[in-house]
Short mmCIF file of C-alpha atoms and ligand atoms in Angstrom, two decimals:
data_model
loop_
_atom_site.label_atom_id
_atom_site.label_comp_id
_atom_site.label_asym_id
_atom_site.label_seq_id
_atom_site.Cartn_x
_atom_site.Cartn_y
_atom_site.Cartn_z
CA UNK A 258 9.93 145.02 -132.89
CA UNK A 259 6.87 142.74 -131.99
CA UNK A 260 4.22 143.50 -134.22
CA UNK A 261 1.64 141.30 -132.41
CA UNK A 262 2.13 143.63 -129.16
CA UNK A 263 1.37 146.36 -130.97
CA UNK A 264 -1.83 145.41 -132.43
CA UNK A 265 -2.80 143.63 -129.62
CA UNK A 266 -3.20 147.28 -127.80
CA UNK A 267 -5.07 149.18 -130.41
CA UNK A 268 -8.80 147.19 -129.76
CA UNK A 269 -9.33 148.14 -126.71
CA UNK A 270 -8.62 152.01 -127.91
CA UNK A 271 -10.63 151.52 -130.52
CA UNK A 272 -13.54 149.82 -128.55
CA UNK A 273 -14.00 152.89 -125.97
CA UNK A 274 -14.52 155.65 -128.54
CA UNK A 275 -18.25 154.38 -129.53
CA UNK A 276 -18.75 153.88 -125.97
CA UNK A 277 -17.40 157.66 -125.10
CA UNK A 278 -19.68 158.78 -128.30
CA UNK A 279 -22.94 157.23 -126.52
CA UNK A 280 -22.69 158.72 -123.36
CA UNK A 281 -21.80 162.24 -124.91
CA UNK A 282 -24.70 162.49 -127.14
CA UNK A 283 -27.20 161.08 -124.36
CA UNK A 284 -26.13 163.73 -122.33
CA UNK A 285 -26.28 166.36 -124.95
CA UNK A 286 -29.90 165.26 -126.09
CA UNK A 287 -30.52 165.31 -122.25
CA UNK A 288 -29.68 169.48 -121.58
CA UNK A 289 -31.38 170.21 -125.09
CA UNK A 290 -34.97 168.39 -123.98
CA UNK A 291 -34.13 170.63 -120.94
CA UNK A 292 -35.94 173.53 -122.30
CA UNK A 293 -36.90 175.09 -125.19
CA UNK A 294 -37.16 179.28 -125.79
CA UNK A 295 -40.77 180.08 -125.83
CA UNK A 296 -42.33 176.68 -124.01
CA UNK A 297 -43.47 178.87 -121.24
CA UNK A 298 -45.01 182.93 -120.93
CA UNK A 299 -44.95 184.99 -117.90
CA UNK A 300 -48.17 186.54 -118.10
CA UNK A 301 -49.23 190.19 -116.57
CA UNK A 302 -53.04 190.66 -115.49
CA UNK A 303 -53.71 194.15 -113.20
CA UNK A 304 -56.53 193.89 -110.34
CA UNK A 305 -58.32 196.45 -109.15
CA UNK A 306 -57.14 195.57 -105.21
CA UNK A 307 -55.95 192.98 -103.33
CA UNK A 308 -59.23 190.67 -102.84
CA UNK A 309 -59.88 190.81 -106.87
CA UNK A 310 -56.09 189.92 -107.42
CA UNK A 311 -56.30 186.86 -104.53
CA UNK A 312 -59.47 185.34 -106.01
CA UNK A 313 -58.07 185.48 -108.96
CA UNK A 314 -54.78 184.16 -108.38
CA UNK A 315 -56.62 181.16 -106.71
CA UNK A 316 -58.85 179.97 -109.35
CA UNK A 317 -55.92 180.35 -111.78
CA UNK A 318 -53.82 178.24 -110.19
CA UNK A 319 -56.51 175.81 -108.79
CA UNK A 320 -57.48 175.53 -111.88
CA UNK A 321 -54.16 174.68 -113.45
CA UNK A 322 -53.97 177.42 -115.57
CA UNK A 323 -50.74 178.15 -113.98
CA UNK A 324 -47.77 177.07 -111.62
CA UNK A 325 -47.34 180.03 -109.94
CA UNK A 326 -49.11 183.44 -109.64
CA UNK A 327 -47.24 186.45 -107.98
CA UNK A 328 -49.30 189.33 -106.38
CA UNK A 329 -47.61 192.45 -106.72
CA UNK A 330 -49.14 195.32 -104.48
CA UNK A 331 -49.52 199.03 -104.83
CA UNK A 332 -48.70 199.33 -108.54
CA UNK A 333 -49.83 202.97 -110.27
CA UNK A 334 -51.34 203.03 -113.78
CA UNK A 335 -52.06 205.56 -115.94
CA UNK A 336 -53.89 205.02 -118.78
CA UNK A 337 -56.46 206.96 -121.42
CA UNK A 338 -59.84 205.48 -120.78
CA UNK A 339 -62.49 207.28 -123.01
CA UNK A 340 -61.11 210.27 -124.14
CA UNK A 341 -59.84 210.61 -120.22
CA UNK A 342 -56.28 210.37 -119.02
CA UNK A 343 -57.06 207.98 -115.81
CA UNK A 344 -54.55 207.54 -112.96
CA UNK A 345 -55.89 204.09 -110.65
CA UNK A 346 -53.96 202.57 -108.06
CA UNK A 347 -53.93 198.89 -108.91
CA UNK A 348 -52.59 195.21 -108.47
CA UNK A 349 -50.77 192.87 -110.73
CA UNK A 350 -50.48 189.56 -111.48
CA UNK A 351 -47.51 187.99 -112.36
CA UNK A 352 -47.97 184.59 -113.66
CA UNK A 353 -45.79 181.92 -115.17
CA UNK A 354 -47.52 179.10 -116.94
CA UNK A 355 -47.17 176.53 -120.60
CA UNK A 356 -47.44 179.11 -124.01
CA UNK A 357 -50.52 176.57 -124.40
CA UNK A 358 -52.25 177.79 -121.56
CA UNK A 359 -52.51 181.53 -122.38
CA UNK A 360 -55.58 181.24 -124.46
CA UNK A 361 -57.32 179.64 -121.39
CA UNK A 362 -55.63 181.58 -119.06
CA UNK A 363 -57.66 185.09 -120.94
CA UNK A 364 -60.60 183.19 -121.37
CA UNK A 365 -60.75 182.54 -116.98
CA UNK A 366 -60.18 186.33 -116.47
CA UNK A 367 -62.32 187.56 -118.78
CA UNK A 368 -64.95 185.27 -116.92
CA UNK A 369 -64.30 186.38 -113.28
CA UNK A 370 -62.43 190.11 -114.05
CA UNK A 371 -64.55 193.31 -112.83
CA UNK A 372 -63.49 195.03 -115.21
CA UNK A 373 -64.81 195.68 -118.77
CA UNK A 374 -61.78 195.10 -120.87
CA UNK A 375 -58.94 193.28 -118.47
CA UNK A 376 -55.38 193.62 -119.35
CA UNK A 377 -53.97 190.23 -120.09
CA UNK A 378 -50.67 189.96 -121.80
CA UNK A 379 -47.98 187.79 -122.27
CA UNK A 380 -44.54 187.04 -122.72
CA UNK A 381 -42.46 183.84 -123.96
CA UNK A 382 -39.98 182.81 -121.07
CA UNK A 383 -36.38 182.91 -123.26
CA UNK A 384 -34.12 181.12 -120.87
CA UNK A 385 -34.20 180.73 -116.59
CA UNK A 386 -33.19 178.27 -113.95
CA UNK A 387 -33.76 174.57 -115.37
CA UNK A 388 -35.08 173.19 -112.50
CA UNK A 389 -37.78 175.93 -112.09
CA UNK A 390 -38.82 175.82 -115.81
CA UNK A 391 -39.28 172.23 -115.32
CA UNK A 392 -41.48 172.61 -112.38
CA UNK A 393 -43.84 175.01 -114.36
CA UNK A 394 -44.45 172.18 -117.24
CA UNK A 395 -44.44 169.25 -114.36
CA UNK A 396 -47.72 171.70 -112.82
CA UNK A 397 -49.25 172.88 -115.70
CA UNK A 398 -50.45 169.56 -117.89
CA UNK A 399 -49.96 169.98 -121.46
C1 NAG B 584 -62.26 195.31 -104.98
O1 NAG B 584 -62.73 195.54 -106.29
C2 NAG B 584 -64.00 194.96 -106.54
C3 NAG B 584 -64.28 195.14 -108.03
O2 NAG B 584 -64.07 196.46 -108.44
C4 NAG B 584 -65.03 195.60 -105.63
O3 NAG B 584 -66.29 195.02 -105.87
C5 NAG B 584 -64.63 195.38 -104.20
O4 NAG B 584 -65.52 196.07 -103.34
C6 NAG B 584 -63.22 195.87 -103.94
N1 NAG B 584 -62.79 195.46 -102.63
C7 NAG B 584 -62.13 196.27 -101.79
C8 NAG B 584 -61.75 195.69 -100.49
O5 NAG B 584 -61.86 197.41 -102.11
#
């Protein structure tokens, strides 16, 4: 038995597990700086028609308020509106945008909104597409 032989296989075992260690973690700490739960809202605003919704849609995303703003025609709402039940045929805004931005994001369409009390709400984006939850935050500056 040749002891040198041996031993003179084992280094260059030894030597590739660090290196096999270093690219697995920078690949794990890659996918988790991928996206985090809550980084982004999808945000609901209703327009009285189609020009209001536009307009608004526009200046939101001129503005950089948001990446993307989807008009969604011909909803119905029905809703209690000073002691009235009110049925309106309206249009909403679905917009995807930072968490950061929402506060801004009310502020604009409480600025240019006909109405008296607009509906904005939101919701934090859990999970999606990578590549499309990357484009939102590459759009939308911090
Ligand atoms: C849309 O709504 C706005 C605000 O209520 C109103 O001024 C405008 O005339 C409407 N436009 C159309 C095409 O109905």
């Amino acid at each position: 038995m040749n002891i040198t032989k041996m031993s003179n296989k084992k280094p260059v075992f030894v030597l590739m597990l660090p290196l096999l260690r270093t690219v697995g973690l920078r690949a794990f700490s890659m996918a988790s700086e991928a996206y985090s739960s809550g980084t982004h809202s999808a945000a609901f605003v209703t327009c009285p028609n189609d020009t209001v919704a536009k307009d608004l849609a526009r200046g939101i995303v001129e503005k950089k308020l948001a990446a993307c703003v989807n008009i969604v025609p011909k909803i119905t709402s029905i809703y209690e509106w000073q002691g009235k039940i009110e049925e309106d045929s309206e249009v909403l805004l679905m917009i995807k945008t930072r968490s950061t931005k929402i506060p801004a994001l009310a502020e604009y369409v409480r600025s240019n909104h006909p109405y008296e009390v607009a509906e904005v709400i939101s919701l934090p984006i859990d999970q999606g597409n990578p590549p499309y939850l990357k484009w939102i935050g590459d759009i939308v500056p911090e």
